[in-house]
Amino acid sequence: MKCKVCKGPAVMDIRRHNAAFCKPHFLDHFRNQVARTIKEFSMFTSDDRLLVAVSGGKDSLAVWDVLIDLGYDATGFYLDLGIGGYSTRSKEAAIAYADAKGAKLIVRSLAEEHGYTVPELAKLTRRVPCSGCGLNKRYEFNRAALEEGFDILVTGHNLDDEVATLFGNVLHWNVDMLGRQAPVLEEKVVGGATALVRKVKPLVRLAERETAAYALLTGIDYVIEECPMVEGNTQHRYKEAVALLEESSPGTKNHMYFGFLNRVRHRFGDEDENFELVPCAGCGAPAARWDAAAEPVCSFCKTKRLALGRKQQ
Ligand code: FES
Ligand code: ZN
Ligand code: ZN
């Protein structure tokens, strides 16, 4: 296996590109793919302040690393979900990376901010852990970005994540979700002020295997173990199904995702006309109002009220 660029010995092959690379040319390729994605989707400029949602895993640390190397003003944000030793170790990985790179990292904890951890929330609400986890992460990332004055929220979603989500949305014909699946989610203004910060996914051109290789080759010490609460996560099964298809025909993931973006997505609206977004009566975040007579409460506040109510019983 020879490097496509210099013909030296390759360390990494990428079958969907029909190419292999030596270490320096793979790292170049990786950074170029990120830079190309940022430009192609006009994600942000060097004047913007970026907040990177960091989990301690390979994807979020890799995207943070590339953004810093490309010269962007990128601060990390770690949210401690209170998932036992897994959270402790992932927090340590995020802090160790920030220290080694001399990067700024904001750390917050769900228990300190709201009075529950993800496992407690799952028990109290009697829902699968990932549902409360996802809701709280989205809410807290956005809140931190608004409070700390960031322009852009960056996440480490890669091609595999996006294809698995797309696959799930198609299997269930979640048309609303299909309309909102994109590498950039625009800022939302509610009641005259920014309520949802612009969200971007600069890794959508890179597969999970490539982000792992990037982290490994650059010496980023990331948490390899998976979240112990992953059982029951359907996204995980979709990933496995898509991986099987990719194995027998390389390029499937790329075709599915970029084919959707370029040829199909515009057919789905990205706004649901059945409700309007208004400030939540509890916290001011955007809440969907279906019925003008009802008090608007966002889904985060509804879940929090339910959980804390049951906790007091
Ligand atoms: Fe769903 Fe961790 S809570 S994977
Ligand atoms: Zn080379
Ligand atoms: Zn609210």
PDB file of C-alpha atoms and ligand atoms in Angstrom:
ATOM      1  CA  MET A   1       0.000   0.000   0.000  1.00  0.00           C
ATOM      2  CA  LYS A   2       1.564   3.267  -1.157  1.00  0.00           C
ATOM      3  CA  CYS A   3       0.760   6.878  -0.308  1.00  0.00           C
ATOM      4  CA  LYS A   4      -1.255   8.498  -3.081  1.00  0.00           C
ATOM      5  CA  VAL A   5       0.765  11.716  -2.762  1.00  0.00           C
ATOM      6  CA  CYS A   6       4.419  10.743  -2.165  1.00  0.00           C
ATOM      7  CA  LYS A   7       4.386   6.994  -3.007  1.00  0.00           C
ATOM      8  CA  GLY A   8       6.028   6.253   0.367  1.00  0.00           C
ATOM      9  CA  PRO A   9       4.635   3.479   2.632  1.00  0.00           C
ATOM     10  CA  ALA A  10       1.002   4.223   3.557  1.00  0.00           C
ATOM     11  CA  VAL A  11      -0.396   3.899   7.088  1.00  0.00           C
ATOM     12  CA  MET A  12      -4.067   4.419   6.256  1.00  0.00           C
ATOM     13  CA  ASP A  13      -6.266   3.459   3.336  1.00  0.00           C
ATOM     14  CA  ILE A  14      -9.594   5.080   2.547  1.00  0.00           C
ATOM     15  CA  ARG A  15     -11.493   2.733   0.295  1.00  0.00           C
ATOM     16  CA  ARG A  16     -14.297   5.120  -0.629  1.00  0.00           C
ATOM     17  CA  HIS A  17     -11.675   7.522  -2.042  1.00  0.00           C
ATOM     18  CA  ASN A  18      -9.696   4.642  -3.512  1.00  0.00           C
ATOM     19  CA  ALA A  19      -6.635   6.146  -1.824  1.00  0.00           C
ATOM     20  CA  ALA A  20      -4.025   5.478   0.841  1.00  0.00           C
ATOM     21  CA  PHE A  21      -1.780   7.927   2.675  1.00  0.00           C
ATOM     22  CA  CYS A  22       1.434   8.046   4.698  1.00  0.00           C
ATOM     23  CA  LYS A  23       1.149   9.713   8.112  1.00  0.00           C
ATOM     24  CA  PRO A  24       1.882  13.352   7.104  1.00  0.00           C
ATOM     25  CA  HIS A  25      -0.276  13.140   3.985  1.00  0.00           C
ATOM     26  CA  PHE A  26      -3.150  11.507   5.875  1.00  0.00           C
ATOM     27  CA  LEU A  27      -3.053  14.339   8.424  1.00  0.00           C
ATOM     28  CA  ASP A  28      -3.007  16.861   5.539  1.00  0.00           C
ATOM     29  CA  HIS A  29      -5.910  15.075   3.912  1.00  0.00           C
ATOM     30  CA  PHE A  30      -7.875  15.110   7.177  1.00  0.00           C
ATOM     31  CA  ARG A  31      -7.308  18.843   7.791  1.00  0.00           C
ATOM     32  CA  ASN A  32      -8.103  19.622   4.146  1.00  0.00           C
ATOM     33  CA  GLN A  33     -11.399  17.764   4.377  1.00  0.00           C
ATOM     34  CA  VAL A  34     -12.348  19.813   7.452  1.00  0.00           C
ATOM     35  CA  ALA A  35     -11.259  23.095   5.825  1.00  0.00           C
ATOM     36  CA  ARG A  36     -13.177  22.202   2.654  1.00  0.00           C
ATOM     37  CA  THR A  37     -16.349  21.425   4.641  1.00  0.00           C
ATOM     38  CA  ILE A  38     -16.132  24.717   6.569  1.00  0.00           C
ATOM     39  CA  LYS A  39     -15.808  26.611   3.281  1.00  0.00           C
ATOM     40  CA  GLU A  40     -18.360  24.616   1.287  1.00  0.00           C
ATOM     41  CA  PHE A  41     -21.119  25.149   3.840  1.00  0.00           C
ATOM     42  CA  SER A  42     -19.936  28.670   4.887  1.00  0.00           C
ATOM     43  CA  MET A  43     -19.842  27.440   8.480  1.00  0.00           C
ATOM     44  CA  PHE A  44     -17.910  30.313  10.112  1.00  0.00           C
ATOM     45  CA  THR A  45     -14.981  32.686   9.643  1.00  0.00           C
ATOM     46  CA  SER A  46     -11.888  33.428  11.716  1.00  0.00           C
ATOM     47  CA  ASP A  47     -13.766  36.372  13.293  1.00  0.00           C
ATOM     48  CA  ASP A  48     -16.216  34.009  14.981  1.00  0.00           C
ATOM     49  CA  ARG A  49     -15.800  32.673  18.519  1.00  0.00           C
ATOM     50  CA  LEU A  50     -16.368  28.906  18.435  1.00  0.00           C
ATOM     51  CA  LEU A  51     -17.501  26.703  21.297  1.00  0.00           C
ATOM     52  CA  VAL A  52     -16.670  23.025  20.702  1.00  0.00           C
ATOM     53  CA  ALA A  53     -18.802  20.441  22.526  1.00  0.00           C
ATOM     54  CA  VAL A  54     -16.154  18.048  23.825  1.00  0.00           C
ATOM     55  CA  SER A  55     -17.027  14.594  25.137  1.00  0.00           C
ATOM     56  CA  GLY A  56     -13.493  13.283  25.634  1.00  0.00           C
ATOM     57  CA  GLY A  57     -13.959  10.907  22.675  1.00  0.00           C
ATOM     58  CA  LYS A  58     -11.988  10.873  19.422  1.00  0.00           C
ATOM     59  CA  ASP A  59     -14.371  12.916  17.243  1.00  0.00           C
ATOM     60  CA  SER A  60     -14.806  15.969  19.430  1.00  0.00           C
ATOM     61  CA  LEU A  61     -11.114  16.092  20.365  1.00  0.00           C
ATOM     62  CA  ALA A  62     -10.116  15.665  16.702  1.00  0.00           C
ATOM     63  CA  VAL A  63     -12.365  18.486  15.477  1.00  0.00           C
ATOM     64  CA  TRP A  64     -11.174  20.773  18.276  1.00  0.00           C
ATOM     65  CA  ASP A  65      -7.544  19.952  17.424  1.00  0.00           C
ATOM     66  CA  VAL A  66      -7.976  20.680  13.711  1.00  0.00           C
ATOM     67  CA  LEU A  67      -9.817  23.957  14.367  1.00  0.00           C
ATOM     68  CA  ILE A  68      -7.029  25.156  16.661  1.00  0.00           C
ATOM     69  CA  ASP A  69      -4.388  24.119  14.103  1.00  0.00           C
ATOM     70  CA  LEU A  70      -6.288  25.922  11.346  1.00  0.00           C
ATOM     71  CA  GLY A  71      -6.051  29.069  13.487  1.00  0.00           C
ATOM     72  CA  TYR A  72      -9.656  29.395  14.661  1.00  0.00           C
ATOM     73  CA  ASP A  73     -10.617  30.789  18.075  1.00  0.00           C
ATOM     74  CA  ALA A  74     -12.006  27.518  19.517  1.00  0.00           C
ATOM     75  CA  THR A  75     -12.855  26.953  23.186  1.00  0.00           C
ATOM     76  CA  GLY A  76     -13.887  23.515  24.473  1.00  0.00           C
ATOM     77  CA  PHE A  77     -16.982  22.814  26.558  1.00  0.00           C
ATOM     78  CA  TYR A  78     -17.253  19.645  28.625  1.00  0.00           C
ATOM     79  CA  LEU A  79     -20.516  18.713  30.311  1.00  0.00           C
ATOM     80  CA  ASP A  80     -20.192  16.167  33.129  1.00  0.00           C
ATOM     81  CA  LEU A  81     -23.213  13.873  32.765  1.00  0.00           C
ATOM     82  CA  GLY A  82     -22.486  11.963  35.983  1.00  0.00           C
ATOM     83  CA  ILE A  83     -22.253   8.551  34.303  1.00  0.00           C
ATOM     84  CA  GLY A  84     -19.905   7.014  36.916  1.00  0.00           C
ATOM     85  CA  GLY A  85     -16.302   6.197  35.989  1.00  0.00           C
ATOM     86  CA  TYR A  86     -17.030   6.785  32.294  1.00  0.00           C
ATOM     87  CA  SER A  87     -17.744  10.478  32.952  1.00  0.00           C
ATOM     88  CA  THR A  88     -14.733  10.790  35.264  1.00  0.00           C
ATOM     89  CA  ARG A  89     -12.413   9.359  32.626  1.00  0.00           C
ATOM     90  CA  SER A  90     -13.846  11.388  29.762  1.00  0.00           C
ATOM     91  CA  LYS A  91     -13.580  14.584  31.799  1.00  0.00           C
ATOM     92  CA  GLU A  92      -9.933  13.768  32.530  1.00  0.00           C
ATOM     93  CA  ALA A  93      -9.282  13.207  28.815  1.00  0.00           C
ATOM     94  CA  ALA A  94     -10.830  16.588  27.906  1.00  0.00           C
ATOM     95  CA  ILE A  95      -8.843  18.410  30.608  1.00  0.00           C
ATOM     96  CA  ALA A  96      -5.585  16.617  29.699  1.00  0.00           C
ATOM     97  CA  TYR A  97      -6.009  17.571  26.034  1.00  0.00           C
ATOM     98  CA  ALA A  98      -6.752  21.223  26.874  1.00  0.00           C
ATOM     99  CA  ASP A  99      -3.714  21.413  29.176  1.00  0.00           C
ATOM    100  CA  ALA A 100      -1.375  19.811  26.625  1.00  0.00           C
ATOM    101  CA  LYS A 101      -2.595  22.072  23.806  1.00  0.00           C
ATOM    102  CA  GLY A 102      -2.870  25.205  25.932  1.00  0.00           C
ATOM    103  CA  ALA A 103      -6.534  25.478  24.912  1.00  0.00           C
ATOM    104  CA  LYS A 104      -9.400  27.007  26.891  1.00  0.00           C
ATOM    105  CA  LEU A 105     -11.954  24.554  28.315  1.00  0.00           C
ATOM    106  CA  ILE A 106     -15.202  25.295  30.137  1.00  0.00           C
ATOM    107  CA  VAL A 107     -16.416  22.490  32.436  1.00  0.00           C
ATOM    108  CA  ARG A 108     -19.934  22.265  33.836  1.00  0.00           C
ATOM    109  CA  SER A 109     -21.798  19.460  35.555  1.00  0.00           C
ATOM    110  CA  LEU A 110     -25.416  18.444  35.105  1.00  0.00           C
ATOM    111  CA  ALA A 111     -25.744  17.570  38.803  1.00  0.00           C
ATOM    112  CA  GLU A 112     -24.508  21.032  39.855  1.00  0.00           C
ATOM    113  CA  GLU A 113     -26.531  22.909  37.240  1.00  0.00           C
ATOM    114  CA  HIS A 114     -29.818  21.031  37.557  1.00  0.00           C
ATOM    115  CA  GLY A 115     -29.688  18.556  40.448  1.00  0.00           C
ATOM    116  CA  TYR A 116     -29.592  15.229  38.577  1.00  0.00           C
ATOM    117  CA  THR A 117     -27.212  13.003  36.638  1.00  0.00           C
ATOM    118  CA  VAL A 118     -28.109  11.160  33.395  1.00  0.00           C
ATOM    119  CA  PRO A 119     -28.665   7.782  35.171  1.00  0.00           C
ATOM    120  CA  GLU A 120     -30.875   9.496  37.803  1.00  0.00           C
ATOM    121  CA  LEU A 121     -32.808  11.333  35.120  1.00  0.00           C
ATOM    122  CA  ALA A 122     -33.465   8.061  33.251  1.00  0.00           C
ATOM    123  CA  LYS A 123     -34.816   6.454  36.420  1.00  0.00           C
ATOM    124  CA  LEU A 124     -36.953   9.427  37.411  1.00  0.00           C
ATOM    125  CA  THR A 125     -38.466   9.939  33.957  1.00  0.00           C
ATOM    126  CA  ARG A 126     -38.620   6.180  33.177  1.00  0.00           C
ATOM    127  CA  ARG A 127     -37.138   6.803  29.744  1.00  0.00           C
ATOM    128  CA  VAL A 128     -34.055   5.372  28.026  1.00  0.00           C
ATOM    129  CA  PRO A 129     -30.924   7.225  29.239  1.00  0.00           C
ATOM    130  CA  CYS A 130     -30.009   8.531  25.757  1.00  0.00           C
ATOM    131  CA  SER A 131     -33.236  10.475  25.446  1.00  0.00           C
ATOM    132  CA  GLY A 132     -32.624  12.597  28.577  1.00  0.00           C
ATOM    133  CA  CYS A 133     -28.913  12.686  27.805  1.00  0.00           C
ATOM    134  CA  GLY A 134     -29.428  14.093  24.303  1.00  0.00           C
ATOM    135  CA  LEU A 135     -32.019  16.627  25.432  1.00  0.00           C
ATOM    136  CA  ASN A 136     -29.845  17.894  28.285  1.00  0.00           C
ATOM    137  CA  LYS A 137     -26.702  18.066  26.175  1.00  0.00           C
ATOM    138  CA  ARG A 138     -28.403  20.064  23.431  1.00  0.00           C
ATOM    139  CA  TYR A 139     -29.889  22.419  26.018  1.00  0.00           C
ATOM    140  CA  GLU A 140     -26.705  22.906  28.029  1.00  0.00           C
ATOM    141  CA  PHE A 141     -24.426  23.344  24.988  1.00  0.00           C
ATOM    142  CA  ASN A 142     -26.695  26.055  23.681  1.00  0.00           C
ATOM    143  CA  ARG A 143     -27.103  27.729  27.087  1.00  0.00           C
ATOM    144  CA  ALA A 144     -23.326  27.780  27.648  1.00  0.00           C
ATOM    145  CA  ALA A 145     -22.733  29.232  24.167  1.00  0.00           C
ATOM    146  CA  LEU A 146     -25.297  31.996  24.758  1.00  0.00           C
ATOM    147  CA  GLU A 147     -24.127  32.812  28.278  1.00  0.00           C
ATOM    148  CA  GLU A 148     -20.451  32.904  27.370  1.00  0.00           C
ATOM    149  CA  GLY A 149     -20.978  34.937  24.186  1.00  0.00           C
ATOM    150  CA  PHE A 150     -20.000  32.399  21.494  1.00  0.00           C
ATOM    151  CA  ASP A 151     -21.149  32.793  17.891  1.00  0.00           C
ATOM    152  CA  ILE A 152     -20.997  29.157  16.839  1.00  0.00           C
ATOM    153  CA  LEU A 153     -21.482  25.776  18.462  1.00  0.00           C
ATOM    154  CA  VAL A 154     -19.315  23.032  16.934  1.00  0.00           C
ATOM    155  CA  THR A 155     -20.009  19.332  17.344  1.00  0.00           C
ATOM    156  CA  GLY A 156     -17.876  16.348  16.340  1.00  0.00           C
ATOM    157  CA  HIS A 157     -20.580  14.462  14.391  1.00  0.00           C
ATOM    158  CA  ASN A 158     -18.865  12.465  11.651  1.00  0.00           C
ATOM    159  CA  LEU A 159     -20.098  10.865   8.426  1.00  0.00           C
ATOM    160  CA  ASP A 160     -21.081   7.632  10.206  1.00  0.00           C
ATOM    161  CA  ASP A 161     -23.154   9.550  12.783  1.00  0.00           C
ATOM    162  CA  GLU A 162     -24.946  11.535  10.104  1.00  0.00           C
ATOM    163  CA  VAL A 163     -25.645   8.501   7.917  1.00  0.00           C
ATOM    164  CA  ALA A 164     -26.970   6.508  10.899  1.00  0.00           C
ATOM    165  CA  THR A 165     -29.305   9.407  11.790  1.00  0.00           C
ATOM    166  CA  LEU A 166     -30.424   9.725   8.174  1.00  0.00           C
ATOM    167  CA  PHE A 167     -31.005   5.972   7.911  1.00  0.00           C
ATOM    168  CA  GLY A 168     -33.131   6.028  11.086  1.00  0.00           C
ATOM    169  CA  ASN A 169     -35.096   9.060   9.900  1.00  0.00           C
ATOM    170  CA  VAL A 170     -35.827   7.364   6.588  1.00  0.00           C
ATOM    171  CA  LEU A 171     -36.784   4.042   8.203  1.00  0.00           C
ATOM    172  CA  HIS A 172     -39.354   5.866  10.323  1.00  0.00           C
ATOM    173  CA  TRP A 173     -40.119   8.620   7.797  1.00  0.00           C
ATOM    174  CA  ASN A 174     -39.431  11.328  10.352  1.00  0.00           C
ATOM    175  CA  VAL A 175     -40.085  14.064   7.815  1.00  0.00           C
ATOM    176  CA  ASP A 176     -39.601  16.902  10.307  1.00  0.00           C
ATOM    177  CA  MET A 177     -36.218  15.537  11.292  1.00  0.00           C
ATOM    178  CA  LEU A 178     -35.218  15.025   7.639  1.00  0.00           C
ATOM    179  CA  GLY A 179     -35.878  18.698   6.990  1.00  0.00           C
ATOM    180  CA  ARG A 180     -33.627  19.665   9.864  1.00  0.00           C
ATOM    181  CA  GLN A 181     -30.745  17.284   9.136  1.00  0.00           C
ATOM    182  CA  ALA A 182     -27.887  19.392   7.794  1.00  0.00           C
ATOM    183  CA  PRO A 183     -24.220  20.216   8.440  1.00  0.00           C
ATOM    184  CA  VAL A 184     -25.326  23.713   9.501  1.00  0.00           C
ATOM    185  CA  LEU A 185     -28.323  24.561  11.653  1.00  0.00           C
ATOM    186  CA  GLU A 186     -28.958  28.268  11.438  1.00  0.00           C
ATOM    187  CA  GLU A 187     -29.231  30.520  14.453  1.00  0.00           C
ATOM    188  CA  LYS A 188     -32.797  31.052  15.682  1.00  0.00           C
ATOM    189  CA  VAL A 189     -34.020  34.378  16.968  1.00  0.00           C
ATOM    190  CA  VAL A 190     -37.008  34.290  19.293  1.00  0.00           C
ATOM    191  CA  GLY A 191     -38.555  37.421  20.771  1.00  0.00           C
ATOM    192  CA  GLY A 192     -35.826  39.620  19.207  1.00  0.00           C
ATOM    193  CA  ALA A 193     -32.812  37.808  20.713  1.00  0.00           C
ATOM    194  CA  THR A 194     -30.675  34.830  19.674  1.00  0.00           C
ATOM    195  CA  ALA A 195     -32.267  31.793  21.263  1.00  0.00           C
ATOM    196  CA  LEU A 196     -30.450  29.007  19.430  1.00  0.00           C
ATOM    197  CA  VAL A 197     -26.819  29.507  18.475  1.00  0.00           C
ATOM    198  CA  ARG A 198     -25.764  28.471  14.951  1.00  0.00           C
ATOM    199  CA  LYS A 199     -24.642  24.816  15.046  1.00  0.00           C
ATOM    200  CA  VAL A 200     -22.097  23.261  12.696  1.00  0.00           C
ATOM    201  CA  LYS A 201     -20.602  19.828  12.018  1.00  0.00           C
ATOM    202  CA  PRO A 202     -17.217  20.192  10.294  1.00  0.00           C
ATOM    203  CA  LEU A 203     -16.462  16.416  10.338  1.00  0.00           C
ATOM    204  CA  VAL A 204     -19.292  15.285   8.047  1.00  0.00           C
ATOM    205  CA  ARG A 205     -16.844  14.366   5.280  1.00  0.00           C
ATOM    206  CA  LEU A 206     -14.826  12.101   7.571  1.00  0.00           C
ATOM    207  CA  ALA A 207     -15.677   8.587   8.719  1.00  0.00           C
ATOM    208  CA  GLU A 208     -15.312   7.359  12.267  1.00  0.00           C
ATOM    209  CA  ARG A 209     -12.326   5.203  11.334  1.00  0.00           C
ATOM    210  CA  GLU A 210     -10.537   8.309  10.023  1.00  0.00           C
ATOM    211  CA  THR A 211     -11.166  10.389  13.147  1.00  0.00           C
ATOM    212  CA  ALA A 212      -9.794   7.485  15.217  1.00  0.00           C
ATOM    213  CA  ALA A 213      -6.712   7.340  12.995  1.00  0.00           C
ATOM    214  CA  TYR A 214      -6.258  11.119  13.251  1.00  0.00           C
ATOM    215  CA  ALA A 215      -6.396  10.982  17.056  1.00  0.00           C
ATOM    216  CA  LEU A 216      -4.022   8.039  17.170  1.00  0.00           C
ATOM    217  CA  LEU A 217      -1.491   9.538  14.763  1.00  0.00           C
ATOM    218  CA  THR A 218      -1.469  12.935  16.484  1.00  0.00           C
ATOM    219  CA  GLY A 219      -1.126  11.332  19.934  1.00  0.00           C
ATOM    220  CA  ILE A 220      -4.478  12.573  21.274  1.00  0.00           C
ATOM    221  CA  ASP A 221      -5.326  10.521  24.337  1.00  0.00           C
ATOM    222  CA  TYR A 222      -9.079  10.010  24.013  1.00  0.00           C
ATOM    223  CA  VAL A 223     -11.546   7.834  25.884  1.00  0.00           C
ATOM    224  CA  ILE A 224     -11.982   4.656  23.862  1.00  0.00           C
ATOM    225  CA  GLU A 225     -14.665   3.008  25.999  1.00  0.00           C
ATOM    226  CA  GLU A 226     -18.260   3.553  25.048  1.00  0.00           C
ATOM    227  CA  CYS A 227     -20.884   5.061  27.287  1.00  0.00           C
ATOM    228  CA  PRO A 228     -22.124   2.198  29.510  1.00  0.00           C
ATOM    229  CA  MET A 229     -25.727   3.324  29.016  1.00  0.00           C
ATOM    230  CA  VAL A 230     -25.628   2.817  25.241  1.00  0.00           C
ATOM    231  CA  GLU A 231     -27.884  -0.256  25.348  1.00  0.00           C
ATOM    232  CA  GLY A 232     -31.230   0.446  23.738  1.00  0.00           C
ATOM    233  CA  ASN A 233     -29.666   3.172  21.567  1.00  0.00           C
ATOM    234  CA  THR A 234     -31.128   2.563  18.112  1.00  0.00           C
ATOM    235  CA  GLN A 235     -28.588   4.839  16.424  1.00  0.00           C
ATOM    236  CA  HIS A 236     -25.984   2.256  17.310  1.00  0.00           C
ATOM    237  CA  ARG A 237     -27.803  -0.499  15.440  1.00  0.00           C
ATOM    238  CA  TYR A 238     -28.248   1.690  12.379  1.00  0.00           C
ATOM    239  CA  LYS A 239     -24.508   2.331  12.374  1.00  0.00           C
ATOM    240  CA  GLU A 240     -23.821  -1.390  12.347  1.00  0.00           C
ATOM    241  CA  ALA A 241     -26.273  -1.936   9.489  1.00  0.00           C
ATOM    242  CA  VAL A 242     -24.743   0.831   7.391  1.00  0.00           C
ATOM    243  CA  ALA A 243     -21.212  -0.445   8.143  1.00  0.00           C
ATOM    244  CA  LEU A 244     -22.179  -3.794   6.587  1.00  0.00           C
ATOM    245  CA  LEU A 245     -23.304  -2.080   3.378  1.00  0.00           C
ATOM    246  CA  GLU A 246     -20.174   0.090   3.281  1.00  0.00           C
ATOM    247  CA  GLU A 247     -17.975  -2.977   3.697  1.00  0.00           C
ATOM    248  CA  SER A 248     -19.342  -4.634   0.580  1.00  0.00           C
ATOM    249  CA  SER A 249     -19.604  -1.443  -1.419  1.00  0.00           C
ATOM    250  CA  PRO A 250     -17.287   1.364  -0.322  1.00  0.00           C
ATOM    251  CA  GLY A 251     -18.743   4.816  -0.892  1.00  0.00           C
ATOM    252  CA  THR A 252     -22.290   3.882   0.149  1.00  0.00           C
ATOM    253  CA  LYS A 253     -22.248   6.187   3.183  1.00  0.00           C
ATOM    254  CA  ASN A 254     -20.905   9.086   1.165  1.00  0.00           C
ATOM    255  CA  HIS A 255     -23.493   8.630  -1.593  1.00  0.00           C
ATOM    256  CA  MET A 256     -26.335   8.313   0.844  1.00  0.00           C
ATOM    257  CA  TYR A 257     -25.460  11.408   2.866  1.00  0.00           C
ATOM    258  CA  PHE A 258     -24.310  13.815   0.162  1.00  0.00           C
ATOM    259  CA  GLY A 259     -26.966  12.532  -2.257  1.00  0.00           C
ATOM    260  CA  PHE A 260     -29.549  13.413   0.380  1.00  0.00           C
ATOM    261  CA  LEU A 261     -28.071  16.890   0.961  1.00  0.00           C
ATOM    262  CA  ASN A 262     -27.690  17.730  -2.727  1.00  0.00           C
ATOM    263  CA  ARG A 263     -30.768  16.111  -4.226  1.00  0.00           C
ATOM    264  CA  VAL A 264     -33.435  15.403  -1.661  1.00  0.00           C
ATOM    265  CA  ARG A 265     -33.239  17.564   1.430  1.00  0.00           C
ATOM    266  CA  HIS A 266     -34.778  20.690  -0.146  1.00  0.00           C
ATOM    267  CA  ARG A 267     -38.015  18.736  -0.570  1.00  0.00           C
ATOM    268  CA  PHE A 268     -38.472  18.739   3.183  1.00  0.00           C
ATOM    269  CA  GLY A 269     -39.135  22.085   4.849  1.00  0.00           C
ATOM    270  CA  ASP A 270     -36.908  22.957   7.790  1.00  0.00           C
ATOM    271  CA  GLU A 271     -39.728  24.683   9.630  1.00  0.00           C
ATOM    272  CA  ASP A 272     -42.793  23.056  11.068  1.00  0.00           C
ATOM    273  CA  GLU A 273     -45.708  25.323  10.302  1.00  0.00           C
ATOM    274  CA  ASN A 274     -47.933  23.725  12.909  1.00  0.00           C
ATOM    275  CA  PHE A 275     -46.297  25.582  15.777  1.00  0.00           C
ATOM    276  CA  GLU A 276     -44.490  28.833  16.476  1.00  0.00           C
ATOM    277  CA  LEU A 277     -41.356  29.230  18.567  1.00  0.00           C
ATOM    278  CA  VAL A 278     -41.850  31.442  21.609  1.00  0.00           C
ATOM    279  CA  PRO A 279     -39.769  31.972  24.778  1.00  0.00           C
ATOM    280  CA  CYS A 280     -40.309  29.221  27.364  1.00  0.00           C
ATOM    281  CA  ALA A 281     -42.225  30.447  30.429  1.00  0.00           C
ATOM    282  CA  GLY A 282     -39.764  28.581  32.670  1.00  0.00           C
ATOM    283  CA  CYS A 283     -36.326  29.432  31.255  1.00  0.00           C
ATOM    284  CA  GLY A 284     -36.705  31.672  28.190  1.00  0.00           C
ATOM    285  CA  ALA A 285     -35.294  29.079  25.765  1.00  0.00           C
ATOM    286  CA  PRO A 286     -37.347  28.452  22.607  1.00  0.00           C
ATOM    287  CA  ALA A 287     -40.499  26.469  23.211  1.00  0.00           C
ATOM    288  CA  ALA A 288     -42.825  25.151  20.524  1.00  0.00           C
ATOM    289  CA  ARG A 289     -46.315  26.600  20.962  1.00  0.00           C
ATOM    290  CA  TRP A 290     -48.987  24.484  19.261  1.00  0.00           C
ATOM    291  CA  ASP A 291     -51.876  26.053  21.040  1.00  0.00           C
ATOM    292  CA  ALA A 292     -51.968  29.832  21.608  1.00  0.00           C
ATOM    293  CA  ALA A 293     -53.968  29.406  24.839  1.00  0.00           C
ATOM    294  CA  ALA A 294     -51.438  27.094  26.508  1.00  0.00           C
ATOM    295  CA  GLU A 295     -48.462  28.260  28.568  1.00  0.00           C
ATOM    296  CA  PRO A 296     -45.323  27.645  26.459  1.00  0.00           C
ATOM    297  CA  VAL A 297     -42.876  25.360  28.279  1.00  0.00           C
ATOM    298  CA  CYS A 298     -39.813  23.906  26.527  1.00  0.00           C
ATOM    299  CA  SER A 299     -39.155  20.168  26.532  1.00  0.00           C
ATOM    300  CA  PHE A 300     -36.117  20.622  28.760  1.00  0.00           C
ATOM    301  CA  CYS A 301     -38.179  22.365  31.473  1.00  0.00           C
ATOM    302  CA  LYS A 302     -40.967  19.769  31.161  1.00  0.00           C
ATOM    303  CA  THR A 303     -38.496  16.927  31.713  1.00  0.00           C
ATOM    304  CA  LYS A 304     -36.721  18.738  34.541  1.00  0.00           C
ATOM    305  CA  ARG A 305     -40.010  19.478  36.343  1.00  0.00           C
ATOM    306  CA  LEU A 306     -41.084  15.853  35.991  1.00  0.00           C
ATOM    307  CA  ALA A 307     -37.742  14.542  37.292  1.00  0.00           C
ATOM    308  CA  LEU A 308     -37.384  16.922  40.220  1.00  0.00           C
ATOM    309  CA  GLY A 309     -41.062  16.482  41.126  1.00  0.00           C
ATOM    310  CA  ARG A 310     -40.616  12.717  41.358  1.00  0.00           C
ATOM    311  CA  LYS A 311     -37.325  13.112  43.224  1.00  0.00           C
ATOM    312  CA  GLN A 312     -39.099  15.012  46.005  1.00  0.00           C
ATOM    313  CA  GLN A 313     -41.830  12.390  46.399  1.00  0.00           C
TER     314      GLN A 313
HETATM  315 FE1  FES B   1     -26.913   7.245  25.528  1.00  0.00          FE
HETATM  316 FE2  FES B   1     -24.680   7.461  26.889  1.00  0.00          FE
HETATM  317  S1  FES B   1     -26.641   8.039  27.505  1.00  0.00           S
HETATM  318  S2  FES B   1     -24.958   6.553  24.956  1.00  0.00           S
HETATM  319 ZN    ZN B   2       2.821  10.580   1.555  1.00  0.00          ZN
HETATM  320 ZN    ZN B   3     -37.575  26.050  29.463  1.00  0.00          ZN
END
